[in-house]
Every structure is written in C-alpha cells, then in structure tokens.
mmCIF file of C-alpha atoms in Angstrom:
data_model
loop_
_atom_site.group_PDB
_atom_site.id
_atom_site.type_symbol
_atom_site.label_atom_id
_atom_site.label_comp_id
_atom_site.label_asym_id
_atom_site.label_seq_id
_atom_site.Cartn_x
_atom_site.Cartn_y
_atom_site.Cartn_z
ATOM 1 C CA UNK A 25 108.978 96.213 70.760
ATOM 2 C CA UNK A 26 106.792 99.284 70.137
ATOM 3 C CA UNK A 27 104.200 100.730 72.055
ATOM 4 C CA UNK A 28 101.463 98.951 70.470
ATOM 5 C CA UNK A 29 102.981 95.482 71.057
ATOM 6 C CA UNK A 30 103.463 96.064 74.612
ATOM 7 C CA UNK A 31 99.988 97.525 75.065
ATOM 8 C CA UNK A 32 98.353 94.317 73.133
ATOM 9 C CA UNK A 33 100.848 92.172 75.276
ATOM 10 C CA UNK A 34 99.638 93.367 78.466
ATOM 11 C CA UNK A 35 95.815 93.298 77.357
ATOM 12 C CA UNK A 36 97.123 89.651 76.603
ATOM 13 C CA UNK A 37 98.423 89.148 80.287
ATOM 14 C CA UNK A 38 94.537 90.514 81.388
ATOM 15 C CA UNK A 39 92.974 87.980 80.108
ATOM 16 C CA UNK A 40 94.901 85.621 81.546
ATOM 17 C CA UNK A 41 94.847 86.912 85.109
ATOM 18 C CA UNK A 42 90.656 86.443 83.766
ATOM 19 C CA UNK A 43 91.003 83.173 83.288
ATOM 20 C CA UNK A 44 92.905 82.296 86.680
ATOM 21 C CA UNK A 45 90.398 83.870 88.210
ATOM 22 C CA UNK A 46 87.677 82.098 86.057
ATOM 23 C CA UNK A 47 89.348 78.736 86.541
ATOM 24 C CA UNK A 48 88.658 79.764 90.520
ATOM 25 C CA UNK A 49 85.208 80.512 90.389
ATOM 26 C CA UNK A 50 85.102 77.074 88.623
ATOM 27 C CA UNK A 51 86.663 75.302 91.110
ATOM 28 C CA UNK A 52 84.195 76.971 93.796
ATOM 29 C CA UNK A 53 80.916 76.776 91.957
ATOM 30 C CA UNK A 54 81.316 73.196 90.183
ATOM 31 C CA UNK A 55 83.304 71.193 92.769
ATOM 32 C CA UNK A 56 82.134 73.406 95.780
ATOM 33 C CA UNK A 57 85.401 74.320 97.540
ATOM 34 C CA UNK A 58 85.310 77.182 99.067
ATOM 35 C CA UNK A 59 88.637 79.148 99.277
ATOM 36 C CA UNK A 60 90.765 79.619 102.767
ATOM 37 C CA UNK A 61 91.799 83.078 104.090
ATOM 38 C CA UNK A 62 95.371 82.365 102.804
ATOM 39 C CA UNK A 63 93.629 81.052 99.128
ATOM 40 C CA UNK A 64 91.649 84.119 99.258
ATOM 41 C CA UNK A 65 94.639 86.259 99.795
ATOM 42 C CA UNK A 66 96.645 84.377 96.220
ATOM 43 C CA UNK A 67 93.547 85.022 94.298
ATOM 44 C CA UNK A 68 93.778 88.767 95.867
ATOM 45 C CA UNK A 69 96.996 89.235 94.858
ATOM 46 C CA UNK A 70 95.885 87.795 91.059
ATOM 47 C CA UNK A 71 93.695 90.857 90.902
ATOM 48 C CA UNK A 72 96.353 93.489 92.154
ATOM 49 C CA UNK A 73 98.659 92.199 89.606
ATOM 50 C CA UNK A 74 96.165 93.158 86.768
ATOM 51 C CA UNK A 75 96.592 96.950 87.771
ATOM 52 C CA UNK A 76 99.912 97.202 85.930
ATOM 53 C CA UNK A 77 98.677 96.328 83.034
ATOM 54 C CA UNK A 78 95.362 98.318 83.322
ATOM 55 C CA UNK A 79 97.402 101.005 84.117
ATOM 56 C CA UNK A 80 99.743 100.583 81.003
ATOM 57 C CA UNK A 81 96.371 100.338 78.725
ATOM 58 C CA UNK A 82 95.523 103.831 79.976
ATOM 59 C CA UNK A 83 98.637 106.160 80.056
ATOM 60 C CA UNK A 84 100.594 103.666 77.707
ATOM 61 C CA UNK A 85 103.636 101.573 78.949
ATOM 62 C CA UNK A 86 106.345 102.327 81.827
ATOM 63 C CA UNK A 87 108.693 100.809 84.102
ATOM 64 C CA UNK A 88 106.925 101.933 87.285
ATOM 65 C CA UNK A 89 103.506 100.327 85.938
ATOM 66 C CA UNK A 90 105.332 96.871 85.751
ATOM 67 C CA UNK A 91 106.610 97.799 88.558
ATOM 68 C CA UNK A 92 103.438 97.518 90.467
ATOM 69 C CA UNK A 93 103.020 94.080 88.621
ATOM 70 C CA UNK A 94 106.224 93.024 90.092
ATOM 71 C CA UNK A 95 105.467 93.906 93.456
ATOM 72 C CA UNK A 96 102.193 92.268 93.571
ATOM 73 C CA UNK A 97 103.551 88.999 91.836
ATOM 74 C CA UNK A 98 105.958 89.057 94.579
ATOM 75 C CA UNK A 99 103.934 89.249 97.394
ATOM 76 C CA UNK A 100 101.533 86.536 95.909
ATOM 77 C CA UNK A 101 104.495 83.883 95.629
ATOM 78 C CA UNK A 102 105.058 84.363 99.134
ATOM 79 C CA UNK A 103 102.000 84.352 100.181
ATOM 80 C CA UNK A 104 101.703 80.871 98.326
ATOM 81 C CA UNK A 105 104.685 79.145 99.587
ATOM 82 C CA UNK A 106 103.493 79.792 102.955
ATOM 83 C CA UNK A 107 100.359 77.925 101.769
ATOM 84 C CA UNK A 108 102.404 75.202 100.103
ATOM 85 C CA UNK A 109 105.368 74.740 103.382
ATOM 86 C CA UNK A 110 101.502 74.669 105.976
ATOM 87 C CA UNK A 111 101.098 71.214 103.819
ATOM 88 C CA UNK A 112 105.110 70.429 103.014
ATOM 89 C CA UNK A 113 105.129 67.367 105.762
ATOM 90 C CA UNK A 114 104.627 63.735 104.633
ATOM 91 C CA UNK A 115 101.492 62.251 104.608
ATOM 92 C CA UNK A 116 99.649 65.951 104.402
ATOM 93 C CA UNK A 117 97.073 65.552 101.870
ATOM 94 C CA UNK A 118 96.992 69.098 101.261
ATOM 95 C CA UNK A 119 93.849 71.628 101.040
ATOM 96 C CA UNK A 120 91.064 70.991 98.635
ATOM 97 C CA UNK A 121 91.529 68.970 95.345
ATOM 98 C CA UNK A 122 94.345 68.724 92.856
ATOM 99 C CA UNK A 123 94.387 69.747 89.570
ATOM 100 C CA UNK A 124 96.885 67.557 87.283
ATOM 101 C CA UNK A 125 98.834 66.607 90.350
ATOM 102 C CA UNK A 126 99.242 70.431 92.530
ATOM 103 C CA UNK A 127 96.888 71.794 94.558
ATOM 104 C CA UNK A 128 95.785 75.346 93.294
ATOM 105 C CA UNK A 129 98.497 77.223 95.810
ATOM 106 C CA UNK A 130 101.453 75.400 93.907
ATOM 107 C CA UNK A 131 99.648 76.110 90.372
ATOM 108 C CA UNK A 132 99.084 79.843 91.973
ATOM 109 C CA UNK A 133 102.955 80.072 92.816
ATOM 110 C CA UNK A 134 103.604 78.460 89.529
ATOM 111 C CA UNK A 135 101.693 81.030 88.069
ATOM 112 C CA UNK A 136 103.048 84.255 90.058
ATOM 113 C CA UNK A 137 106.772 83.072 89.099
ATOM 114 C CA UNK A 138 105.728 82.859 85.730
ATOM 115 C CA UNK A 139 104.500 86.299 86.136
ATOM 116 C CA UNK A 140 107.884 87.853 87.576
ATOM 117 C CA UNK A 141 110.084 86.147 84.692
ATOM 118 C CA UNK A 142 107.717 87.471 82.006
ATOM 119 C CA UNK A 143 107.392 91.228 83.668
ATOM 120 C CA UNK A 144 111.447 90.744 83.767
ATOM 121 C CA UNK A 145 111.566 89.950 80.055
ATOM 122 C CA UNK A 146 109.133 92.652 78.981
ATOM 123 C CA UNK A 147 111.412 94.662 80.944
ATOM 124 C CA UNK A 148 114.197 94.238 78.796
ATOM 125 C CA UNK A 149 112.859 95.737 75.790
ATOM 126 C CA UNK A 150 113.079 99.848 75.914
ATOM 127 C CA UNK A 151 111.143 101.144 72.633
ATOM 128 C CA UNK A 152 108.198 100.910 73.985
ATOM 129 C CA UNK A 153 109.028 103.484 76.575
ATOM 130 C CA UNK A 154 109.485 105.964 73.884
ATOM 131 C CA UNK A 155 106.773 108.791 73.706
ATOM 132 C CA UNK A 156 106.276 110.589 70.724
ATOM 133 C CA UNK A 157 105.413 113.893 72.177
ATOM 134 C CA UNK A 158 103.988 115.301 68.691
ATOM 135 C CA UNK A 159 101.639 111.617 68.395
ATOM 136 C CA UNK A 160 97.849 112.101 69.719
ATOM 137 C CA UNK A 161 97.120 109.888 72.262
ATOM 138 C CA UNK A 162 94.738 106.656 70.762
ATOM 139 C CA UNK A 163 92.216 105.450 73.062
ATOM 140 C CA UNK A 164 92.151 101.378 73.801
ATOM 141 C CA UNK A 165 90.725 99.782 70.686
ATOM 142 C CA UNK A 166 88.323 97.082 71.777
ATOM 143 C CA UNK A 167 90.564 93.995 72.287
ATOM 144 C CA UNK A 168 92.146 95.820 75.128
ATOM 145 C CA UNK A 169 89.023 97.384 76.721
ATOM 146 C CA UNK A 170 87.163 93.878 76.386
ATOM 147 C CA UNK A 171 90.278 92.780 79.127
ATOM 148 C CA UNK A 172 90.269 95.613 81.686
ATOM 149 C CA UNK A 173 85.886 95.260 81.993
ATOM 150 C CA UNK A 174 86.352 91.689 82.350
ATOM 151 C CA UNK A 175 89.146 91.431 84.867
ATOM 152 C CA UNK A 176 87.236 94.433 86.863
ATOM 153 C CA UNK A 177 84.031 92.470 86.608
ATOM 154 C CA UNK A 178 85.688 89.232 87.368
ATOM 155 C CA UNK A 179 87.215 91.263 90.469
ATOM 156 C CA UNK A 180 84.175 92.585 91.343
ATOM 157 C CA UNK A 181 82.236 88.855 91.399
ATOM 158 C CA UNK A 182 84.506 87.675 93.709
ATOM 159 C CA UNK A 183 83.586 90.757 96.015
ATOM 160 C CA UNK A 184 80.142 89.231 96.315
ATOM 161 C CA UNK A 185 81.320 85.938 96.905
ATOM 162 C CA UNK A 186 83.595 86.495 99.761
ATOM 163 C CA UNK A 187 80.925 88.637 101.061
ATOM 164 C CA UNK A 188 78.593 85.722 100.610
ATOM 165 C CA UNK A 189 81.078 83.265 101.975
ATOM 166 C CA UNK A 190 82.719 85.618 105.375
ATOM 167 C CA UNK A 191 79.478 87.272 105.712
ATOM 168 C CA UNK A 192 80.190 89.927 108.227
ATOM 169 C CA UNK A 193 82.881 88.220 110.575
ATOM 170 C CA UNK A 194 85.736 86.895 110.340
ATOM 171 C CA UNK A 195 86.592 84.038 107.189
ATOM 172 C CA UNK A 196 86.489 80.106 108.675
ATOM 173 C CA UNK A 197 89.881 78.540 108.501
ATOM 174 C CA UNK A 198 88.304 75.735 106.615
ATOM 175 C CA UNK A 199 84.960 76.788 105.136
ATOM 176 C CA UNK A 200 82.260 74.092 104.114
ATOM 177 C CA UNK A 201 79.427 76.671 103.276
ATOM 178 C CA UNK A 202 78.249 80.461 102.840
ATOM 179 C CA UNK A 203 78.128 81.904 105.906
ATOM 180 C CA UNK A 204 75.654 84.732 104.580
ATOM 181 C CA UNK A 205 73.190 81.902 102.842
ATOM 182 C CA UNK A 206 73.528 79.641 105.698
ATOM 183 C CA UNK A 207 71.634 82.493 107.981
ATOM 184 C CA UNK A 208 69.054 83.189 104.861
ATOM 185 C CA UNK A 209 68.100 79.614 105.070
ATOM 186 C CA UNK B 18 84.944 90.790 105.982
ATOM 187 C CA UNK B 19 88.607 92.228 105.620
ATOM 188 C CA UNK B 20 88.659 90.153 102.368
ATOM 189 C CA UNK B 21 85.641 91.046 100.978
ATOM 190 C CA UNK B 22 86.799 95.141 102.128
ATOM 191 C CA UNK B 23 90.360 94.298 99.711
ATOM 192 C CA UNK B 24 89.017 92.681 97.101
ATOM 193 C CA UNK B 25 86.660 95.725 97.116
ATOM 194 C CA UNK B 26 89.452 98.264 97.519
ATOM 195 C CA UNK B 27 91.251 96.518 94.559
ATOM 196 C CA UNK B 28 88.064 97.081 92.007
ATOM 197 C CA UNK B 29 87.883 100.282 93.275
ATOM 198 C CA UNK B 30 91.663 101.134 92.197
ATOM 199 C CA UNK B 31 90.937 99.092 88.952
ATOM 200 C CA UNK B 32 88.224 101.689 88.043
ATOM 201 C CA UNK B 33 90.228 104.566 89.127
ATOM 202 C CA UNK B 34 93.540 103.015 86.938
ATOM 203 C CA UNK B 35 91.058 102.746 84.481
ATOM 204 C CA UNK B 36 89.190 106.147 84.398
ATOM 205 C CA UNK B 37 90.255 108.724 87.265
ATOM 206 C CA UNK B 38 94.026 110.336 87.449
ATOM 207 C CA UNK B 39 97.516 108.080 87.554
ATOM 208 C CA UNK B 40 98.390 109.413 90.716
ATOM 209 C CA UNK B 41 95.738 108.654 92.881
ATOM 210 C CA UNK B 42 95.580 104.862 91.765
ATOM 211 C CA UNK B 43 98.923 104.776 92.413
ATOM 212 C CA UNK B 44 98.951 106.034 95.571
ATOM 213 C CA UNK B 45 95.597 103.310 96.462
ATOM 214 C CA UNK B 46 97.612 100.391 95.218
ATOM 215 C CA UNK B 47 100.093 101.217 97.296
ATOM 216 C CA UNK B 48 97.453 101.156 100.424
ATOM 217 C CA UNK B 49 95.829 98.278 98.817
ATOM 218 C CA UNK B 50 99.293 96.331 98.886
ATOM 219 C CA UNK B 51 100.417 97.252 102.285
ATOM 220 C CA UNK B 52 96.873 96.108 103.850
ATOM 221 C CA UNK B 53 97.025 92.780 101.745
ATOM 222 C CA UNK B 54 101.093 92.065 103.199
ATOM 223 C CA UNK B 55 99.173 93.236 106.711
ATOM 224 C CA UNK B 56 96.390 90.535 106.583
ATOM 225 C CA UNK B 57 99.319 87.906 105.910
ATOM 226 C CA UNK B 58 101.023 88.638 108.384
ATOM 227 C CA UNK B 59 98.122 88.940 110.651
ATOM 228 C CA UNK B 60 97.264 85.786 109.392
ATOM 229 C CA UNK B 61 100.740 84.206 109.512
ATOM 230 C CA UNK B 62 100.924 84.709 113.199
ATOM 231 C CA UNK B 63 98.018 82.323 113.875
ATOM 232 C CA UNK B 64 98.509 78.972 116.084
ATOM 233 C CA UNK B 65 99.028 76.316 113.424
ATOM 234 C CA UNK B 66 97.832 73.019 113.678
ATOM 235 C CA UNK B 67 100.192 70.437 112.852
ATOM 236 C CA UNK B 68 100.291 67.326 112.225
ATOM 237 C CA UNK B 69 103.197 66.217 114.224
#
C-alpha cells in the first residue's frame, strides 16, 4: 500500500466518522432524542478517533497516528458496553429508539469494533511507512481536506449543541429538552 | 458543561492536528483522552437504577 493509498484511505475513514456523527444529529433534530451523558461520551470518542487520521493527512502515515485511533476506538467500545450491560436485563426496553433492531450504543460498539479490526488491518501493510527523504512534501489535495473541515465542523456543531442541551450545569440523566432554550423561553 | 468543555477540547486538538506542530496535538489528545476515561469513570460510579 503506498503512501497515497493510505492517506486517501484514512480521508475515507473521515468521512465516515462524518456521517456517524451526521446520522446523530439526525437522530436528535428529526426524532428529538436528546443524547445521555454516557451517549454523549460514544459520540465523543467518534470525534477523538478522527485525530489519527487528521493527523496522518498532515505529516503523512505512522504507526503512532493509528495508534491514537486505536486508543480512542478502545475506550469508545467500553464506554458502549457499559451503555449496552445498564439495559442487558429482560424486559429493559433500552434508551431511545432503535434503528434496524439496536439501539445506537450497540450500532456505536458495532461501529468502534469495526474501527479496531480495520486500524489492525491497515496496520499490517508497511510501505506506506516509507519516507522518501529526497520527495517534497504534497499538501492534501481537496478530497482529503473536504474530510478534516467537515469532521472539525461536524465536531464543532455538536459543541453548540451540548452547550445548548447541559447549559451550564451538569447533563440530565435522561434529557427531554434544551436546558439553555428552556430558560430563553 | 464538562461535555460541552471535551467536545471543545477535541476541535481544538483537531485544528491544532490540522495546522499547529505534531507534538503539541499529541500531547492534547493525550489530555483530551485521559479527561474523557475520567468522566466515565466519574460517571460509572453513579447509583444505578435498576430494574430489579
């Protein structure tokens, strides 16, 4: 795999972090569930796993970028099974809706697995590690640059909303409305 | 507000990734990682209510 694969590769794996986190705002602004702390938290951990990648766009691929990836996608799959064993029991009908049969913390653990196999597999494949010292560096043509403004923007929109939603205290354990609108009403 | 301060610090560290030098967005996801695993656990340690 050379360099250039692996860059366009991980501009790939931007846009789909983009379009988890698009597919939450969805969720939020059509069907008007707010996320939980602990939902909050997986869709947190979506956006620190796009710094790898972000970071491999810039200085070019290496291990300890996918590294960061790694740790991230960790973390998140933890942080989701904790979701998914709080609603494990019989009978539990689990927070907020389903989306072809799992809630959105099973599709977000299916998701950060995912993640982990495919950072394993990328892994695997050294060339693109290789630095040609005599090369000039080539900036990020546009497919790649498109991906890191709209994962940062995406990242940034979700700033406002939590802001909108917490306000200045703590998060509700099951929010039903914006905390910072419901005072400007 | 501490997840509206993360998600902030994590844009903030996307920009730097993205434009400032390797080492200092390295060393931010690495404070942006331990205070998300520090939330969780803060988190985790709440009474649960369940349903049995």
């Amino acid at each position: 795999m050379t360099r250039t694969l692996a860059i366009t590769l991980n501009a790939l794996s931007l846009y789909a972090v983009a379009l988890v986190l698009a597919a939450a705002f969805a969720a939020q602004l059509l069907l008007h569930e707010l996320p939980c702390p602990l939902c909050l938290l997986q869709r947190l951990q979506f956006t620190v796993l796009a710094i790898g990648p972000i970071l491999n766009i810039r200085w070019g691929p290496r291990p300890s970028h996918y590294a960061l990836s790694l740790l991230a996608a960790v973390t998140g799959a933890a942080f989701s099974t904790r979701q998914i064993l709080l609603h494990i029991m019989p009978g539990d009908a689990g927070y907020g809706s389903a989306l072809l049969g799992y809630h959105y913390y099973s599709w977000a653990l299916i998701g950060f697995a995912a993640a982990i196999v495919l950072l394993a597999a990328i892994l695997l494949f050294d060339r693109q590690f290789e630095r040609d010292e005599t090369a000039q560096q080539v900036a990020p043509g546009a497919f790649a640059t498109t991906a890191v403004w709209l994962v940062i923007g995406l990242t940034a929109l979700n700033v406002v909303s939590t802001l909108l939603e917490c306000g200045f205290g703590a998060c509700a354990e099951n929010p039903v409305f914006y905390e910072l609108l419901k005072h400007g009403a | 507000m501490e997840f509206t301060a993360l998600l902030l610090a994590v844009t903030v560290v996307m920009l730097v990734a993205w434009r400032g030098p390797r080492k200092l967005a390295l060393t931010l996801f690495a404070v942006v990682l331990i205070a998300s695993v520090a939330t969780y656990l803060h988190h985790a340690t709440d009474t649960l209510k369940l349903s049995f």
